[in-house]
Amino acid sequence: MLFDIVTIFPEFFASPLGEGVLHRAIGGGLVKVRPVDLREYTTDRHRTTDDRPYGGGEGMVMKPEPIAGALTALQQEVPPGRVILLSPRGRLFRQEVARELAAEPRLILVCGRYEGVDERIREHWVDLELSVGDYVLSGGEVAALAVVDAVSRLLPGVLGCAASSARDSFSDGLLEHPQYTRPSVFGPWPVPEVLLSGDHARIARWRREQSLRLTLERRPELLAGAPLTGSDVAYLRGLGWEAE
Ligand code: 9D3
């Protein structure tokens, strides 16, 4: 899968793409990431990418011509990519969106800066607008990295079988159960006895109940979209859960 990232900070991506799972996926040829320097598509002496907003007001707006120039050049290549604008106004990027995007051969991610991009880019060039959450970032670059990372780990071969993304939290719609490793007693704190019991059915049930309890406590809205068994529902009701 190919990700093109249109940005005024192409160097931003070097270190995150040079470590860990993404680094190996790129090295193995499963993922290709190309930061595209927006300034290469400016035509003035100062390589200007932003300008003042019509109508007045604070801050600067990204000019349309360099972005349109970059997208025109990129879309000459085969296969064409879906153009995604990272923006605080976008659809919330969730695991479900990552799964949809993992089916594409190519994504072109456009990182905004300043107060935003000229609306005509959104209207005529952008296929999908994504936000990574309700907090203010300095620009789309950190969000673009989140998209590249979350989508890449869903591609066949990127994770080993042992780490398969099918077992990730969120793939079953619940928060993950607590994990422990050695030592079995750390200071005054022992590992829950059930995990040392060797009783795999009991361990599985304990983990499921922990997932359900944590999800009810911290993210109860997730329960409505999670596939729950009859015994899950019984357990949750015992904790006072009332499904709508
Ligand atoms: C003053 C109004 N602000 C909108 C909330 C302006 C503004 C703030 C920050 C406009 C752009 C930005 C830069 N942020 C992004 O480009 C961005 C973002 C984010 O800030 N939060 C969550 N997801 C994303 S994706 C791109």
PDB file of N, CA, C and O and ligand atoms in Angstrom, residues 85-92 110-117 122 130-144, ligand 1:
ATOM      1  N   LEU A  85      -8.124  14.647   3.589  1.00  0.00           N
ATOM      2  CA  LEU A  85      -7.665  15.854   4.289  1.00  0.00           C
ATOM      3  C   LEU A  85      -7.758  15.611   5.789  1.00  0.00           C
ATOM      4  O   LEU A  85      -8.817  15.211   6.292  1.00  0.00           O
ATOM      5  N   LEU A  86      -6.645  15.806   6.488  1.00  0.00           N
ATOM      6  CA  LEU A  86      -6.661  15.727   7.946  1.00  0.00           C
ATOM      7  C   LEU A  86      -7.090  17.080   8.465  1.00  0.00           C
ATOM      8  O   LEU A  86      -6.442  18.101   8.155  1.00  0.00           O
ATOM      9  N   SER A  87      -8.172  17.101   9.221  1.00  0.00           N
ATOM     10  CA  SER A  87      -8.721  18.379   9.660  1.00  0.00           C
ATOM     11  C   SER A  87      -9.582  18.176  10.901  1.00  0.00           C
ATOM     12  O   SER A  87     -10.209  17.127  11.061  1.00  0.00           O
ATOM     13  N   PRO A  88      -9.604  19.191  11.801  1.00  0.00           N
ATOM     14  CA  PRO A  88     -10.424  19.059  13.014  1.00  0.00           C
ATOM     15  C   PRO A  88     -11.911  18.921  12.705  1.00  0.00           C
ATOM     16  O   PRO A  88     -12.689  18.510  13.569  1.00  0.00           O
ATOM     17  N   ARG A  89     -12.325  19.251  11.480  1.00  0.00           N
ATOM     18  CA  ARG A  89     -13.746  19.132  11.090  1.00  0.00           C
ATOM     19  C   ARG A  89     -14.092  17.779  10.523  1.00  0.00           C
ATOM     20  O   ARG A  89     -15.216  17.541  10.095  1.00  0.00           O
ATOM     21  N   GLY A  90     -13.114  16.866  10.434  1.00  0.00           N
ATOM     22  CA  GLY A  90     -13.339  15.613   9.721  1.00  0.00           C
ATOM     23  C   GLY A  90     -14.170  14.594  10.486  1.00  0.00           C
ATOM     24  O   GLY A  90     -14.474  14.764  11.666  1.00  0.00           O
ATOM     25  N   ARG A  91     -14.499  13.525   9.770  1.00  0.00           N
ATOM     26  CA  ARG A  91     -15.124  12.341  10.386  1.00  0.00           C
ATOM     27  C   ARG A  91     -14.113  11.754  11.373  1.00  0.00           C
ATOM     28  O   ARG A  91     -12.913  11.729  11.108  1.00  0.00           O
ATOM     29  N   LEU A  92     -14.601  11.305  12.518  1.00  0.00           N
ATOM     30  CA  LEU A  92     -13.701  10.770  13.538  1.00  0.00           C
ATOM     31  C   LEU A  92     -13.031   9.495  13.036  1.00  0.00           C
ATOM     32  O   LEU A  92     -13.701   8.568  12.565  1.00  0.00           O
ATOM     33  N   VAL A 110      -3.417  14.769   2.997  1.00  0.00           N
ATOM     34  CA  VAL A 110      -3.069  16.193   2.928  1.00  0.00           C
ATOM     35  C   VAL A 110      -3.103  16.768   4.338  1.00  0.00           C
ATOM     36  O   VAL A 110      -4.137  16.726   5.009  1.00  0.00           O
ATOM     37  N   CYS A 111      -1.945  17.283   4.783  1.00  0.00           N
ATOM     38  CA  CYS A 111      -1.835  17.834   6.132  1.00  0.00           C
ATOM     39  C   CYS A 111      -2.059  19.333   6.090  1.00  0.00           C
ATOM     40  O   CYS A 111      -1.294  20.056   5.446  1.00  0.00           O
ATOM     41  N   GLY A 112      -3.076  19.787   6.793  1.00  0.00           N
ATOM     42  CA  GLY A 112      -3.302  21.221   6.920  1.00  0.00           C
ATOM     43  C   GLY A 112      -2.397  21.801   7.996  1.00  0.00           C
ATOM     44  O   GLY A 112      -1.874  21.091   8.850  1.00  0.00           O
ATOM     45  N   ARG A 113      -2.204  23.087   7.937  1.00  0.00           N
ATOM     46  CA  ARG A 113      -1.517  23.859   8.972  1.00  0.00           C
ATOM     47  C   ARG A 113      -2.305  25.148   9.129  1.00  0.00           C
ATOM     48  O   ARG A 113      -3.267  25.376   8.429  1.00  0.00           O
ATOM     49  N   TYR A 114      -1.893  26.010  10.022  1.00  0.00           N
ATOM     50  CA  TYR A 114      -2.564  27.296  10.220  1.00  0.00           C
ATOM     51  C   TYR A 114      -4.037  27.075  10.573  1.00  0.00           C
ATOM     52  O   TYR A 114      -4.384  26.082  11.190  1.00  0.00           O
ATOM     53  N   GLU A 115      -4.895  27.991  10.152  1.00  0.00           N
ATOM     54  CA  GLU A 115      -6.312  27.884  10.520  1.00  0.00           C
ATOM     55  C   GLU A 115      -7.066  26.910   9.634  1.00  0.00           C
ATOM     56  O   GLU A 115      -8.212  26.589   9.898  1.00  0.00           O
ATOM     57  N   GLY A 116      -6.436  26.449   8.560  1.00  0.00           N
ATOM     58  CA  GLY A 116      -7.117  25.496   7.702  1.00  0.00           C
ATOM     59  C   GLY A 116      -6.739  25.688   6.247  1.00  0.00           C
ATOM     60  O   GLY A 116      -5.811  26.440   5.940  1.00  0.00           O
ATOM     61  N   VAL A 117      -7.441  24.991   5.359  1.00  0.00           N
ATOM     62  CA  VAL A 117      -7.144  25.102   3.927  1.00  0.00           C
ATOM     63  C   VAL A 117      -8.312  25.779   3.216  1.00  0.00           C
ATOM     64  O   VAL A 117      -9.456  25.722   3.684  1.00  0.00           O
ATOM     65  N   ARG A 122     -11.212  21.484  -0.353  1.00  0.00           N
ATOM     66  CA  ARG A 122     -12.139  20.499   0.230  1.00  0.00           C
ATOM     67  C   ARG A 122     -13.219  20.087  -0.760  1.00  0.00           C
ATOM     68  O   ARG A 122     -13.503  18.923  -0.957  1.00  0.00           O
ATOM     69  N   LEU A 130     -10.773  13.639   7.661  1.00  0.00           N
ATOM     70  CA  LEU A 130     -10.656  12.881   8.915  1.00  0.00           C
ATOM     71  C   LEU A 130     -10.066  13.731  10.031  1.00  0.00           C
ATOM     72  O   LEU A 130      -9.100  14.463   9.824  1.00  0.00           O
ATOM     73  N   SER A 131     -10.625  13.558  11.236  1.00  0.00           N
ATOM     74  CA  SER A 131     -10.069  14.096  12.476  1.00  0.00           C
ATOM     75  C   SER A 131      -9.649  12.911  13.336  1.00  0.00           C
ATOM     76  O   SER A 131     -10.274  11.855  13.270  1.00  0.00           O
ATOM     77  N   VAL A 132      -8.605  13.066  14.140  1.00  0.00           N
ATOM     78  CA  VAL A 132      -8.215  11.966  15.026  1.00  0.00           C
ATOM     79  C   VAL A 132      -8.758  12.133  16.445  1.00  0.00           C
ATOM     80  O   VAL A 132      -8.496  11.280  17.302  1.00  0.00           O
ATOM     81  N   GLY A 133      -9.517  13.186  16.709  1.00  0.00           N
ATOM     82  CA  GLY A 133     -10.101  13.319  18.042  1.00  0.00           C
ATOM     83  C   GLY A 133     -10.371  14.761  18.385  1.00  0.00           C
ATOM     84  O   GLY A 133      -9.929  15.674  17.696  1.00  0.00           O
ATOM     85  N   ASP A 134     -11.090  14.955  19.480  1.00  0.00           N
ATOM     86  CA  ASP A 134     -11.523  16.298  19.851  1.00  0.00           C
ATOM     87  C   ASP A 134     -10.504  17.001  20.739  1.00  0.00           C
ATOM     88  O   ASP A 134     -10.706  17.154  21.937  1.00  0.00           O
ATOM     89  N   TYR A 135      -9.387  17.334  20.140  1.00  0.00           N
ATOM     90  CA  TYR A 135      -8.352  18.137  20.784  1.00  0.00           C
ATOM     91  C   TYR A 135      -7.642  18.877  19.668  1.00  0.00           C
ATOM     92  O   TYR A 135      -7.738  18.492  18.501  1.00  0.00           O
ATOM     93  N   VAL A 136      -6.953  19.958  20.003  1.00  0.00           N
ATOM     94  CA  VAL A 136      -6.359  20.817  18.983  1.00  0.00           C
ATOM     95  C   VAL A 136      -4.891  20.452  18.778  1.00  0.00           C
ATOM     96  O   VAL A 136      -4.086  20.543  19.699  1.00  0.00           O
ATOM     97  N   LEU A 137      -4.560  20.025  17.580  1.00  0.00           N
ATOM     98  CA  LEU A 137      -3.179  19.768  17.174  1.00  0.00           C
ATOM     99  C   LEU A 137      -2.654  20.999  16.445  1.00  0.00           C
ATOM    100  O   LEU A 137      -3.417  21.885  16.081  1.00  0.00           O
ATOM    101  N   SER A 138      -1.349  21.016  16.193  1.00  0.00           N
ATOM    102  CA  SER A 138      -0.743  22.147  15.481  1.00  0.00           C
ATOM    103  C   SER A 138      -0.879  22.015  13.977  1.00  0.00           C
ATOM    104  O   SER A 138      -0.578  22.948  13.240  1.00  0.00           O
ATOM    105  N   GLY A 139      -1.274  20.845  13.516  1.00  0.00           N
ATOM    106  CA  GLY A 139      -1.410  20.620  12.076  1.00  0.00           C
ATOM    107  C   GLY A 139      -1.765  19.171  11.836  1.00  0.00           C
ATOM    108  O   GLY A 139      -1.917  18.399  12.786  1.00  0.00           O
ATOM    109  N   GLY A 140      -1.886  18.793  10.571  1.00  0.00           N
ATOM    110  CA  GLY A 140      -2.354  17.452  10.239  1.00  0.00           C
ATOM    111  C   GLY A 140      -1.289  16.368  10.295  1.00  0.00           C
ATOM    112  O   GLY A 140      -1.618  15.185  10.149  1.00  0.00           O
ATOM    113  N   GLU A 141      -0.017  16.728  10.516  1.00  0.00           N
ATOM    114  CA  GLU A 141       1.060  15.730  10.414  1.00  0.00           C
ATOM    115  C   GLU A 141       0.940  14.609  11.442  1.00  0.00           C
ATOM    116  O   GLU A 141       1.088  13.422  11.103  1.00  0.00           O
ATOM    117  N   VAL A 142       0.694  14.964  12.691  1.00  0.00           N
ATOM    118  CA  VAL A 142       0.555  13.933  13.736  1.00  0.00           C
ATOM    119  C   VAL A 142      -0.651  13.043  13.426  1.00  0.00           C
ATOM    120  O   VAL A 142      -0.599  11.819  13.593  1.00  0.00           O
ATOM    121  N   ALA A 143      -1.708  13.634  12.932  1.00  0.00           N
ATOM    122  CA  ALA A 143      -2.902  12.868  12.559  1.00  0.00           C
ATOM    123  C   ALA A 143      -2.603  11.936  11.379  1.00  0.00           C
ATOM    124  O   ALA A 143      -3.046  10.782  11.361  1.00  0.00           O
ATOM    125  N   ALA A 144      -1.848  12.423  10.398  1.00  0.00           N
ATOM    126  CA  ALA A 144      -1.502  11.588   9.238  1.00  0.00           C
ATOM    127  C   ALA A 144      -0.705  10.368   9.678  1.00  0.00           C
ATOM    128  O   ALA A 144      -0.925   9.255   9.187  1.00  0.00           O
TER     129      ALA A 144
HETATM  130  C1  9D3 B   1      -9.746  28.273  15.838  1.00  0.00           C
HETATM  131  C2  9D3 B   1     -10.404  27.035  15.382  1.00  0.00           C
HETATM  132  N1  9D3 B   1      -9.521  25.891  15.236  1.00  0.00           N
HETATM  133  C3  9D3 B   1     -10.354  24.712  14.872  1.00  0.00           C
HETATM  134  C4  9D3 B   1     -10.529  23.766  16.019  1.00  0.00           C
HETATM  135  C5  9D3 B   1      -8.557  26.142  14.183  1.00  0.00           C
HETATM  136  C6  9D3 B   1      -7.602  25.067  13.939  1.00  0.00           C
HETATM  137  C7  9D3 B   1      -6.878  24.482  14.966  1.00  0.00           C
HETATM  138  C8  9D3 B   1      -5.938  23.506  14.685  1.00  0.00           C
HETATM  139  C9  9D3 B   1      -7.384  24.635  12.635  1.00  0.00           C
HETATM  140  C10 9D3 B   1      -6.439  23.657  12.386  1.00  0.00           C
HETATM  141  C11 9D3 B   1      -5.723  23.109  13.396  1.00  0.00           C
HETATM  142  C12 9D3 B   1      -4.688  22.087  13.112  1.00  0.00           C
HETATM  143  N2  9D3 B   1      -5.221  20.726  13.311  1.00  0.00           N
HETATM  144  C13 9D3 B   1      -5.279  19.857  12.339  1.00  0.00           C
HETATM  145  O1  9D3 B   1      -4.888  20.171  11.230  1.00  0.00           O
HETATM  146  C14 9D3 B   1      -5.854  18.552  12.571  1.00  0.00           C
HETATM  147  C15 9D3 B   1      -6.459  17.965  13.728  1.00  0.00           C
HETATM  148  C16 9D3 B   1      -6.698  18.472  15.048  1.00  0.00           C
HETATM  149  O2  9D3 B   1      -6.340  19.610  15.416  1.00  0.00           O
HETATM  150  N3  9D3 B   1      -7.334  17.648  15.926  1.00  0.00           N
HETATM  151  C17 9D3 B   1      -7.732  16.389  15.616  1.00  0.00           C
HETATM  152  N4  9D3 B   1      -7.546  15.882  14.405  1.00  0.00           N
HETATM  153  C18 9D3 B   1      -6.906  16.667  13.491  1.00  0.00           C
HETATM  154  S1  9D3 B   1      -6.597  16.207  11.936  1.00  0.00           S
HETATM  155  C19 9D3 B   1      -5.881  17.640  11.528  1.00  0.00           C
END
